[in-house]
Short mmCIF file of C-alpha atoms in Angstrom, two decimals:
data_model
loop_
_atom_site.label_atom_id
_atom_site.label_comp_id
_atom_site.label_asym_id
_atom_site.label_seq_id
_atom_site.Cartn_x
_atom_site.Cartn_y
_atom_site.Cartn_z
CA UNK A 1 -22.23 -5.38 21.22
CA UNK A 2 -22.74 -4.58 17.78
CA UNK A 3 -25.45 -5.00 15.66
CA UNK A 4 -23.96 -2.95 13.06
CA UNK A 5 -20.95 -2.12 10.63
CA UNK A 6 -19.98 0.05 8.37
CA UNK A 7 -16.70 -1.10 6.41
CA UNK A 8 -15.14 2.25 5.23
CA UNK A 9 -13.17 0.33 2.70
CA UNK A 10 -14.10 -0.94 -1.48
CA UNK A 11 -13.54 -4.61 -3.40
CA UNK A 12 -11.81 -8.01 -1.74
CA UNK A 13 -11.70 -6.76 1.90
CA UNK A 14 -15.55 -5.29 2.22
CA UNK A 15 -16.60 -8.83 0.98
CA UNK A 16 -14.56 -10.60 3.03
CA UNK A 17 -15.64 -7.93 6.53
CA UNK A 18 -19.75 -8.78 5.50
CA UNK A 19 -18.99 -12.77 5.59
CA UNK A 20 -17.97 -12.96 9.29
CA UNK A 21 -20.72 -9.78 10.05
CA UNK A 22 -23.00 -12.15 8.07
CA UNK A 23 -22.10 -15.96 10.08
CA UNK A 24 -22.53 -13.16 13.15
CA UNK A 25 -25.56 -12.15 13.34
CA UNK A 26 -23.84 -8.60 12.02
CA UNK A 27 -25.74 -5.68 9.89
CA UNK A 28 -23.67 -5.16 7.29
CA UNK A 29 -22.94 -0.86 5.65
CA UNK A 30 -21.18 -0.19 2.33
CA UNK A 31 -20.47 2.58 1.22
CA UNK A 32 -19.51 3.23 -2.70
CA UNK A 33 -17.90 5.76 -4.95
CA UNK A 34 -19.27 6.70 -8.51
CA UNK A 35 -16.77 4.02 -9.78
CA UNK A 36 -17.84 1.44 -7.14
CA UNK A 37 -22.00 2.18 -7.84
CA UNK A 38 -21.93 -1.69 -9.79
CA UNK A 39 -19.45 -3.28 -7.15
CA UNK A 40 -20.29 -7.23 -5.62
CA UNK A 41 -19.69 -5.78 -1.95
CA UNK A 42 -21.95 -3.00 -2.36
CA UNK A 43 -25.16 -5.54 -3.38
CA UNK A 44 -23.88 -8.54 -1.02
CA UNK A 45 -24.64 -5.92 2.11
CA UNK A 46 -27.32 -5.10 3.64
CA UNK A 47 -26.79 -1.01 2.69
CA UNK A 48 -25.26 0.50 1.16
CA UNK A 49 -24.44 5.22 0.65
CA UNK A 50 -23.06 6.66 -2.13
CA UNK A 51 -20.34 9.22 -0.92
CA UNK A 52 -18.84 10.42 -3.38
CA UNK A 53 -16.44 11.00 -6.27
CA UNK A 54 -13.70 7.90 -7.88
CA UNK A 55 -10.96 10.03 -6.70
CA UNK A 56 -9.79 8.04 -3.40
CA UNK A 57 -10.06 11.76 -1.57
CA UNK A 58 -13.67 12.32 -2.86
CA UNK A 59 -15.28 9.44 -1.41
CA UNK A 60 -13.14 6.55 1.14
CA UNK A 61 -10.32 9.09 1.40
CA UNK A 62 -12.86 11.34 2.71
CA UNK A 63 -13.82 11.18 6.56
CA UNK A 64 -17.14 14.04 6.55
CA UNK A 65 -18.61 11.37 4.55
CA UNK A 66 -17.71 8.31 5.96
CA UNK A 67 -19.37 9.66 8.59
CA UNK A 68 -22.54 10.52 7.82
CA UNK A 69 -22.78 7.62 6.11
CA UNK A 70 -22.24 6.45 9.79
CA UNK A 71 -24.82 8.72 11.41
CA UNK A 72 -27.27 7.92 8.75
CA UNK A 73 -27.00 3.97 8.82
CA UNK A 74 -26.58 3.98 12.88
CA UNK A 75 -24.23 1.92 12.15
CA UNK A 76 -22.43 1.75 15.44
CA UNK A 77 -18.66 0.00 14.42
CA UNK A 78 -16.18 1.27 12.58
CA UNK A 79 -14.33 -2.01 10.34
CA UNK A 80 -11.60 0.43 8.79
CA UNK A 81 -10.24 -3.31 6.30
CA UNK A 82 -6.52 -1.78 4.56
CA UNK A 83 -5.23 0.59 3.34
CA UNK A 84 -7.02 4.28 2.88
CA UNK A 85 -8.14 5.84 5.95
CA UNK A 86 -7.39 2.09 8.71
CA UNK A 87 -4.64 3.67 9.41
CA UNK A 88 -4.95 7.07 10.35
CA UNK A 89 -5.40 8.43 13.76
CA UNK A 90 -7.78 11.27 13.21
CA UNK A 91 -10.32 9.15 11.55
CA UNK A 92 -10.54 6.25 14.32
CA UNK A 93 -9.86 9.42 16.57
CA UNK A 94 -13.50 10.83 14.42
CA UNK A 95 -15.22 7.48 15.36
CA UNK A 96 -13.74 8.10 19.10
CA UNK A 97 -15.75 11.59 19.71
CA UNK A 98 -18.65 10.57 18.03
CA UNK A 99 -19.21 7.60 20.27
CA UNK A 100 -19.33 4.77 18.02
CA UNK A 101 -16.04 1.07 17.97
CA UNK A 102 -13.61 1.80 15.79
CA UNK A 103 -12.49 -2.03 14.72
CA UNK A 104 -8.54 -1.65 15.56
CA UNK A 105 -6.38 0.03 17.62
CA UNK A 106 -6.85 3.35 19.26
CA UNK A 107 -5.80 6.66 17.36
CA UNK A 108 -3.69 6.99 20.19
CA UNK A 109 -1.77 3.95 19.77
CA UNK A 110 -2.31 4.03 15.37
CA UNK A 111 -0.83 7.21 15.82
CA UNK A 112 1.97 6.49 18.12
CA UNK A 113 2.31 3.41 15.23
CA UNK A 114 2.19 5.77 12.50
CA UNK A 115 5.19 7.42 13.62
CA UNK A 116 8.61 5.37 12.91
CA UNK A 117 10.80 7.28 15.31
CA UNK A 118 8.65 7.94 17.72
CA UNK A 119 7.23 4.17 17.25
CA UNK A 120 11.25 3.13 17.21
CA UNK A 121 11.87 4.72 20.80
CA UNK A 122 9.11 3.18 22.39
CA UNK A 123 11.04 -0.67 20.95
CA UNK A 124 14.20 1.12 22.06
CA UNK A 125 12.75 0.98 25.90
CA UNK A 126 11.54 -2.41 25.14
CA UNK A 127 14.46 -3.46 24.56
CA UNK A 128 13.25 -4.55 20.76
CA UNK A 129 16.14 -4.43 18.46
CA UNK A 130 15.99 -1.54 15.55
CA UNK A 131 17.78 -1.35 13.05
CA UNK A 132 20.62 1.44 13.69
CA UNK A 133 19.96 4.64 11.97
CA UNK A 134 18.81 8.20 12.18
CA UNK A 135 18.51 8.66 16.22
CA UNK A 136 16.03 11.05 15.55
CA UNK A 137 14.20 13.01 12.54
CA UNK A 138 16.72 14.64 10.43
CA UNK A 139 16.10 17.68 10.68
CA UNK A 140 17.84 18.54 6.84
CA UNK A 141 20.02 16.70 4.06
CA UNK A 142 22.89 17.74 5.62
CA UNK A 143 21.84 16.09 8.64
CA UNK A 144 21.26 12.63 6.88
CA UNK A 145 24.42 12.91 4.91
CA UNK A 146 27.03 12.52 8.26
CA UNK A 147 24.54 9.73 10.13
CA UNK A 148 24.43 7.43 6.53
CA UNK A 149 28.28 8.66 6.03
CA UNK A 150 28.43 7.18 10.08
CA UNK A 151 26.84 3.70 9.51
CA UNK A 152 27.85 3.23 6.25
CA UNK A 153 26.54 3.17 2.69
CA UNK A 154 24.15 1.83 1.55
CA UNK A 155 21.70 3.80 3.74
CA UNK A 156 17.70 3.65 3.15
CA UNK A 157 15.40 6.89 3.85
CA UNK A 158 12.81 6.76 4.31
CA UNK A 159 9.73 8.92 5.22
CA UNK A 160 7.91 8.34 9.17
CA UNK A 161 4.52 8.89 7.24
CA UNK A 162 5.01 6.22 4.34
CA UNK A 163 4.28 2.40 3.81
CA UNK A 164 2.99 0.12 1.90
CA UNK A 165 6.96 1.77 0.20
CA UNK A 166 5.97 4.78 -0.74
CA UNK A 167 8.31 6.79 0.63
CA UNK A 168 10.93 4.85 0.29
CA UNK A 169 14.95 5.09 -1.33
CA UNK A 170 18.13 3.06 -1.34
CA UNK A 171 21.14 5.29 -2.00
CA UNK A 172 24.52 4.54 -2.12
CA UNK A 173 26.50 7.37 -2.21
CA UNK A 174 26.41 11.11 -1.24
CA UNK A 175 24.95 12.20 -3.81
CA UNK A 176 22.57 10.09 -4.66
CA UNK A 177 21.46 11.69 -0.94
CA UNK A 178 21.34 14.86 -1.89
CA UNK A 179 18.99 13.90 -5.14
CA UNK A 180 16.62 11.04 -3.02
CA UNK A 181 15.96 13.28 0.04
CA UNK A 182 14.32 15.59 -2.51
CA UNK A 183 11.71 12.40 -3.92
CA UNK A 184 11.12 11.44 -0.18
CA UNK A 185 10.05 14.56 0.64
CA UNK A 186 7.69 15.37 -2.19
CA UNK A 187 6.30 12.08 -2.34
CA UNK A 188 5.79 12.74 1.30
CA UNK A 189 4.09 15.54 0.74
CA UNK A 190 1.90 14.50 -1.97
CA UNK A 191 0.76 11.50 0.06
CA UNK A 192 0.12 11.93 3.81
CA UNK A 193 0.85 16.39 3.73
CA UNK A 194 3.66 16.35 5.80
CA UNK A 195 6.64 14.88 5.68
CA UNK A 196 9.83 13.84 8.16
CA UNK A 197 12.83 11.58 7.57
CA UNK A 198 14.88 9.59 9.16
CA UNK A 199 18.27 7.50 7.95
CA UNK A 200 18.07 3.41 8.74
CA UNK A 201 20.88 1.49 7.14
CA UNK A 202 20.42 -1.02 3.98
CA UNK A 203 20.57 -4.72 5.15
CA UNK A 204 21.62 -6.46 1.99
CA UNK A 205 19.75 -10.36 1.26
CA UNK A 206 17.30 -9.61 4.33
CA UNK A 207 14.05 -11.56 4.61
CA UNK A 208 10.64 -9.25 5.25
CA UNK A 209 8.84 -11.84 7.90
CA UNK A 210 5.94 -10.44 10.14
CA UNK A 211 4.14 -11.66 13.11
CA UNK A 212 0.80 -11.37 12.78
CA UNK A 213 -0.88 -9.85 16.69
CA UNK A 214 -3.50 -10.00 18.88
CA UNK A 215 -4.35 -7.82 22.22
CA UNK A 216 -6.63 -7.49 23.48
CA UNK A 217 -8.46 -4.55 26.14
CA UNK A 218 -7.51 -6.46 29.54
CA UNK A 219 -3.49 -6.87 28.41
CA UNK A 220 -3.51 -10.34 27.19
CA UNK A 221 -1.64 -10.59 24.13
CA UNK A 222 0.11 -13.35 21.80
CA UNK A 223 0.96 -13.58 18.39
CA UNK A 224 -0.51 -16.05 15.83
CA UNK A 225 2.33 -16.74 14.12
CA UNK A 226 5.05 -15.78 11.07
CA UNK A 227 4.70 -14.91 7.75
CA UNK A 228 7.70 -15.01 5.42
CA UNK A 229 6.65 -11.80 2.21
CA UNK A 230 10.24 -12.33 1.52
CA UNK A 231 9.08 -12.31 -2.58
CA UNK A 232 8.55 -7.72 -3.58
CA UNK A 233 8.63 -5.47 -6.38
CA UNK A 234 9.70 -2.36 -4.97
CA UNK A 235 9.63 -2.94 -1.26
CA UNK A 236 5.53 -4.21 -1.85
CA UNK A 237 5.09 -7.85 -1.36
CA UNK A 238 3.95 -10.05 -4.19
CA UNK A 239 3.73 -13.39 -2.36
CA UNK A 240 3.76 -14.77 1.59
CA UNK A 241 3.97 -17.31 3.22
CA UNK A 242 3.17 -19.88 5.91
CA UNK A 243 5.50 -20.86 7.79
CA UNK A 244 8.73 -19.50 6.46
CA UNK A 245 11.28 -21.99 6.16
CA UNK A 246 14.27 -20.84 8.11
CA UNK A 247 11.76 -20.10 11.86
CA UNK A 248 12.59 -23.02 13.30
CA UNK A 249 9.80 -23.20 16.70
CA UNK A 250 12.58 -21.74 19.33
CA UNK A 251 12.67 -18.74 17.00
CA UNK A 252 8.75 -18.77 16.08
CA UNK A 253 8.70 -18.50 20.10
CA UNK A 254 11.68 -16.56 20.98
CA UNK A 255 10.80 -13.24 17.76
CA UNK A 256 6.75 -14.16 18.92
CA UNK A 257 7.56 -13.08 22.24
CA UNK A 258 9.72 -9.46 20.30
CA UNK A 259 6.00 -9.04 18.85
CA UNK A 260 3.46 -9.39 21.67
CA UNK A 261 5.71 -7.29 24.19
CA UNK A 262 6.01 -4.80 20.53
CA UNK A 263 2.38 -4.36 20.53
CA UNK A 264 1.91 -4.03 25.19
CA UNK A 265 4.76 -1.03 24.35
CA UNK A 266 3.17 0.66 22.38
CA UNK A 267 -0.02 -0.44 24.20
CA UNK A 268 -1.77 -1.30 20.91
CA UNK A 269 -5.48 -3.35 21.14
CA UNK A 270 -7.34 -5.62 18.25
CA UNK A 271 -4.98 -7.59 15.46
CA UNK A 272 -2.35 -6.04 13.82
CA UNK A 273 1.58 -7.48 12.90
CA UNK A 274 4.71 -6.34 14.02
CA UNK A 275 7.55 -6.37 11.09
CA UNK A 276 10.60 -7.53 11.15
CA UNK A 277 13.46 -7.84 8.95
CA UNK A 278 16.34 -11.13 9.60
CA UNK A 279 19.54 -10.30 8.07
CA UNK A 280 21.26 -12.94 6.36
CA UNK A 281 23.31 -13.79 9.79
CA UNK A 282 20.05 -14.89 11.56
CA UNK A 283 19.02 -11.21 13.29
CA UNK A 284 15.97 -10.27 13.25
CA UNK A 285 15.90 -6.40 13.74
CA UNK A 286 12.00 -4.63 14.04
CA UNK A 287 11.10 -2.20 11.62
CA UNK A 288 7.17 -0.75 12.67
CA UNK A 289 3.21 -2.29 13.50
CA UNK A 290 0.79 -2.53 10.39
CA UNK A 291 -2.27 -0.84 12.77
CA UNK A 292 -4.89 -2.73 10.49
CA UNK A 293 -5.79 -6.29 9.81
CA UNK A 294 -3.70 -7.31 7.02
CA UNK A 295 -3.53 -7.75 3.21
CA UNK A 296 -2.30 -11.85 4.27
CA UNK A 297 -4.36 -12.56 7.19
CA UNK A 298 -6.24 -15.27 4.92
CA UNK A 299 -2.66 -17.78 4.97
CA UNK A 300 -2.52 -17.35 8.79
CA UNK A 301 -6.59 -17.98 9.06
CA UNK A 302 -5.62 -22.17 6.97
CA UNK A 303 -2.93 -22.61 8.80
CA UNK A 304 -4.75 -21.19 12.92
CA UNK A 305 -7.90 -22.13 12.12
CA UNK A 306 -8.83 -19.00 13.28
CA UNK A 307 -11.19 -16.44 11.58
CA UNK A 308 -9.70 -12.36 12.62
CA UNK A 309 -11.95 -10.71 11.78
CA UNK A 310 -14.39 -12.25 13.63
CA UNK A 311 -11.48 -12.44 16.55
CA UNK A 312 -11.41 -8.92 15.57
CA UNK A 313 -15.14 -7.98 16.40
CA UNK A 314 -14.64 -9.91 19.71
CA UNK A 315 -12.17 -7.52 21.57
CA UNK A 316 -13.68 -4.62 19.55
CA UNK A 317 -16.99 -4.87 21.47
CA UNK A 318 -14.39 -5.47 24.88
CA UNK A 319 -14.58 -9.89 25.59
CA UNK A 320 -11.09 -11.31 26.22
CA UNK A 321 -8.56 -13.23 23.70
CA UNK A 322 -10.14 -16.64 24.21
CA UNK A 323 -7.32 -18.82 24.07
CA UNK A 324 -3.96 -19.45 25.42
CA UNK A 325 -0.15 -19.01 23.54
CA UNK A 326 0.11 -23.12 24.34
CA UNK A 327 -3.47 -23.13 22.94
CA UNK A 328 -2.52 -21.92 18.79
CA UNK A 329 -0.35 -25.13 17.32
CA UNK A 330 0.15 -24.34 13.58
CA UNK A 331 -1.70 -27.06 11.12
CA UNK A 332 0.04 -27.16 7.78
CA UNK A 333 1.82 -24.26 4.84
CA UNK A 334 0.00 -22.00 2.85
CA UNK A 335 0.86 -19.31 0.09
CA UNK A 336 -1.28 -16.01 -0.61
CA UNK A 337 -0.42 -15.25 -4.09
CA UNK A 338 -1.88 -11.13 -4.56
CA UNK A 339 -3.79 -11.76 -8.27
CA UNK A 340 -2.87 -7.50 -9.23
CA UNK A 341 -3.61 -5.99 -12.26
CA UNK A 342 -0.09 -5.54 -13.94
CA UNK A 343 1.84 -5.75 -16.47
CA UNK A 344 5.41 -6.83 -15.46
CA UNK A 345 7.23 -5.79 -18.16
CA UNK A 346 6.12 -2.50 -18.36
CA UNK A 347 7.82 -2.41 -14.65
CA UNK A 348 4.41 -3.43 -12.93
CA UNK A 349 2.04 -0.61 -14.21
CA UNK A 350 -1.58 -0.74 -13.45
CA UNK A 351 -3.60 -2.41 -15.94
CA UNK A 352 -7.25 -1.56 -16.74
CA UNK A 353 -10.06 -1.66 -18.53
CA UNK A 354 -13.29 -4.35 -18.30
CA UNK A 355 -13.23 -8.22 -17.49
CA UNK A 356 -16.22 -9.76 -19.71
CA UNK A 357 -15.03 -12.91 -18.57
CA UNK A 358 -13.19 -15.00 -15.72
CA UNK A 359 -12.57 -18.09 -13.56
CA UNK A 360 -12.18 -18.35 -9.76
CA UNK A 361 -10.14 -20.82 -9.36
CA UNK A 362 -10.98 -23.45 -6.69
CA UNK A 363 -10.23 -26.99 -5.56
CA UNK A 364 -9.64 -28.69 -2.01
CA UNK A 365 -7.02 -26.09 -0.13
CA UNK A 366 -7.42 -23.43 -2.16
CA UNK A 367 -9.27 -19.93 -1.23
CA UNK A 368 -9.07 -16.88 -3.51
CA UNK A 369 -11.13 -13.76 -1.75
CA UNK A 370 -11.44 -11.36 -4.95
CA UNK A 371 -14.07 -8.52 -5.85
CA UNK A 372 -13.52 -10.07 -9.59
CA UNK A 373 -17.53 -11.90 -11.58
CA UNK A 374 -17.84 -11.44 -14.79
CA UNK A 375 -18.48 -8.57 -16.22
CA UNK A 376 -17.36 -6.34 -13.96
CA UNK A 377 -13.86 -3.85 -14.62
CA UNK A 378 -10.70 -2.93 -13.16
CA UNK A 379 -10.84 0.75 -12.28
CA UNK A 380 -7.65 2.77 -12.41
CA UNK A 381 -8.06 4.60 -9.67
CA UNK A 382 -7.31 2.40 -7.17
CA UNK A 383 -4.48 -1.17 -5.45
CA UNK A 384 -4.40 -2.60 -8.56
CA UNK A 385 -4.75 -6.53 -6.40
CA UNK A 386 -7.54 -8.61 -7.69
CA UNK A 387 -7.71 -11.03 -6.15
CA UNK A 388 -5.72 -13.15 -2.82
CA UNK A 389 -5.48 -16.78 -4.47
CA UNK A 390 -4.66 -18.55 -1.55
CA UNK A 391 -3.36 -22.56 -1.06
CA UNK A 392 -3.29 -24.28 1.61
CA UNK A 393 -0.85 -27.92 2.00
CA UNK A 394 -0.67 -30.77 4.92
CA UNK A 395 3.39 -29.77 3.33
CA UNK A 396 5.24 -26.97 1.56
CA UNK A 397 5.38 -29.11 -1.50
CA UNK A 398 1.90 -30.11 -1.47
CA UNK A 399 1.05 -26.25 -0.36
CA UNK A 400 3.09 -25.39 -3.81
CA UNK A 401 1.26 -27.76 -6.42
CA UNK A 402 -1.96 -26.38 -5.61
CA UNK A 403 -0.80 -23.23 -5.91
CA UNK A 404 0.25 -23.68 -9.35
CA UNK A 405 -2.57 -25.96 -11.02
CA UNK A 406 -4.91 -22.82 -9.03
CA UNK A 407 -2.56 -20.68 -11.05
CA UNK A 408 -3.05 -22.76 -13.88
CA UNK A 409 -7.20 -22.66 -13.79
CA UNK A 410 -7.43 -18.66 -12.92
CA UNK A 411 -8.44 -17.21 -16.16
CA UNK A 412 -9.07 -13.33 -16.26
CA UNK A 413 -9.80 -11.74 -19.10
CA UNK A 414 -9.37 -7.96 -20.98
CA UNK A 415 -6.46 -7.02 -18.44
CA UNK A 416 -2.87 -7.99 -17.92
CA UNK A 417 -2.05 -10.18 -14.45
CA UNK A 418 0.91 -11.11 -12.20
CA UNK A 419 -0.16 -14.31 -12.91
CA UNK A 420 2.72 -16.33 -15.25
CA UNK A 421 5.22 -14.42 -13.02
CA UNK A 422 4.38 -16.56 -10.25
CA UNK A 423 3.91 -19.81 -11.90
CA UNK A 424 7.72 -18.91 -12.80
CA UNK A 425 9.14 -18.40 -9.65
CA UNK A 426 7.07 -20.62 -7.64
CA UNK A 427 9.06 -23.61 -10.26
CA UNK A 428 12.08 -21.91 -9.36
CA UNK A 429 14.31 -23.98 -7.77
CA UNK A 430 15.61 -20.79 -5.46
CA UNK A 431 12.44 -20.75 -4.75
CA UNK A 432 11.35 -24.59 -3.46
CA UNK A 433 15.04 -24.64 -1.76
CA UNK A 434 13.13 -21.76 0.18
CA UNK A 435 16.05 -19.08 -0.59
CA UNK A 436 14.56 -15.75 -0.51
CA UNK A 437 14.95 -12.27 -0.29
CA UNK A 438 13.60 -8.67 -0.09
CA UNK A 439 15.76 -8.95 -4.29
CA UNK A 440 15.06 -11.88 -4.93
CA UNK A 441 12.63 -10.67 -8.58
CA UNK A 442 16.40 -8.82 -9.71
CA UNK A 443 18.82 -11.56 -7.26
CA UNK A 444 18.47 -14.88 -9.34
CA UNK A 445 17.08 -13.03 -12.90
CA UNK A 446 12.86 -13.58 -12.35
CA UNK A 447 11.75 -11.29 -14.79
CA UNK A 448 14.78 -13.20 -17.82
CA UNK A 449 13.01 -16.23 -16.82
CA UNK A 450 10.01 -16.27 -17.44
CA UNK A 451 9.98 -14.55 -20.75
CA UNK A 452 11.60 -17.87 -21.29
CA UNK A 453 8.75 -19.25 -19.98
CA UNK A 454 6.77 -17.31 -22.05
CA UNK A 455 8.60 -18.39 -25.47
CA UNK A 456 9.02 -22.13 -24.00
CA UNK A 457 5.02 -22.52 -23.41
CA UNK A 458 4.20 -20.40 -27.25
CA UNK A 459 6.73 -23.30 -28.53
CA UNK A 460 5.40 -26.08 -27.25
CA UNK A 461 1.41 -24.68 -27.75
CA UNK A 462 2.74 -24.83 -31.40
CA UNK A 463 4.03 -28.65 -31.11
CA UNK A 464 0.83 -29.98 -29.61
CA UNK A 465 -1.55 -27.57 -32.18
CA UNK A 466 0.90 -28.89 -34.58
CA UNK A 467 0.82 -32.31 -33.09
CA UNK A 468 -3.01 -32.11 -32.53
CA UNK A 469 -4.14 -31.55 -36.37
CA UNK A 470 -2.00 -34.17 -37.17
CA UNK A 471 -3.60 -36.71 -35.04
CA UNK A 472 -6.52 -35.72 -36.79
CA UNK A 473 -5.43 -35.28 -39.98
CA UNK A 474 -4.22 -39.26 -39.90
CA UNK A 475 -7.37 -40.18 -37.72
CA UNK A 476 -9.46 -39.00 -40.89
CA UNK A 477 -7.42 -41.12 -43.37
CA UNK A 478 -7.85 -44.18 -41.00
CA UNK A 479 -11.61 -43.40 -41.60
CA UNK A 480 -11.74 -43.00 -45.46
CA UNK A 481 -9.37 -46.56 -46.16
CA UNK A 482 -11.00 -48.06 -43.31
CA UNK A 483 -14.76 -46.87 -45.97
CA UNK A 484 -17.16 -49.89 -47.11
CA UNK A 485 -17.57 -47.36 -50.22
CA UNK A 486 -13.82 -46.39 -51.06
CA UNK A 487 -15.65 -42.53 -51.35
CA UNK A 488 -12.81 -40.61 -53.23
CA UNK A 489 -15.55 -37.31 -52.17
CA UNK A 490 -12.86 -37.51 -48.61
CA UNK A 491 -9.45 -38.64 -49.32
CA UNK A 492 -9.72 -35.51 -52.59
CA UNK A 493 -10.72 -33.77 -48.91
CA UNK A 494 -7.67 -34.59 -47.70
CA UNK A 495 -5.64 -33.58 -50.35
#
């Protein structure tokens, strides 16, 4: 059984894993770069090991340094979190070779999931619908052009080794495809050291809906409902919610069965996510399996009552999943907003630096996973995600209202954040009606609405301040009139 876990990550996800390990009586080991010396995950773990300089490639992506920390600490398991090495099959294999329990899928399964083309072939063999596109990797730009003209523009150029929105380009013409092919290839090589390109039909007005799945080492698999992740910017998720406004129980069951089949098709164990695109006509298309714990897992926990990190550890220990599909019931509605340190008006450019003061929201149905504290620093070296703010309610409207109140209560000094954007989105009729799509921001002119909301808020604040000043002045005048001495000194001050 796992007795000590090294968390090969940082920030809020490292803290999240530490919390469950503490509840299970499992000791934890943190790793940290020069930049993270004062981070909360370092302070809350039982042990901590320095692994290098601030740059990820010299610390959190340095497999050798992390393995040294594993062996030095005596950890018998590794939780990779998300990002960094979480979907790196070489690192999973390194753990296997050193008899370290990797809390995730096997290296072979991860390697298959990470290769979009091989994974797609496995899904087609399992009769799981996928998006029309190239039957295999495209050898060069000329082959990509032929396929694009065959299936029709617009198309997506995607790096097989991409992820998190990287290595993807939407193109509408032959000229755009030629230019984008070189760009995507370069991005893939820069980020992953290798490149392989595929072409897929671009589906317009689509929804991104994913299914949380779990499969143990005994072959028992379940899905733990869907999450709607359609509100995005540059193919990266901003707001997630569960259940999806367009998934009824019949659809939940049928697509959930496909998610389970997808896990079986690649012999996937532990927790992961089957990702689907839903076309405007209601058809679902499999796109990939994310071979790790998802950023948005807390909202699944809120509606299922499960601790997904505990479930990960149990499966890694070889224990069977302790429930059947029929035992799982959705309870209420949950929304997650990713609180990013970025400037919405500068094309979501990162905003970094000290955070002198912060107020974390709380209250009934409110959960906030974050590394923030007063006096911390948002680093330019890592992802802009600072916190995951979640709100649960008995229904959508209660969840939405609680989220808006929590966003209003969330105060972060020193950096620009995505909080104003989320308040604008949650107030729109389109969001309230569930009219979501991956181009939501552009389709409904959200940035323009945000601009107007900020202007209205400034005007409202001015008017409120003026009204308060007038009320105070009237109050003071009334005090002068009621004074038994009729003191002129008060009157002179007011005049």
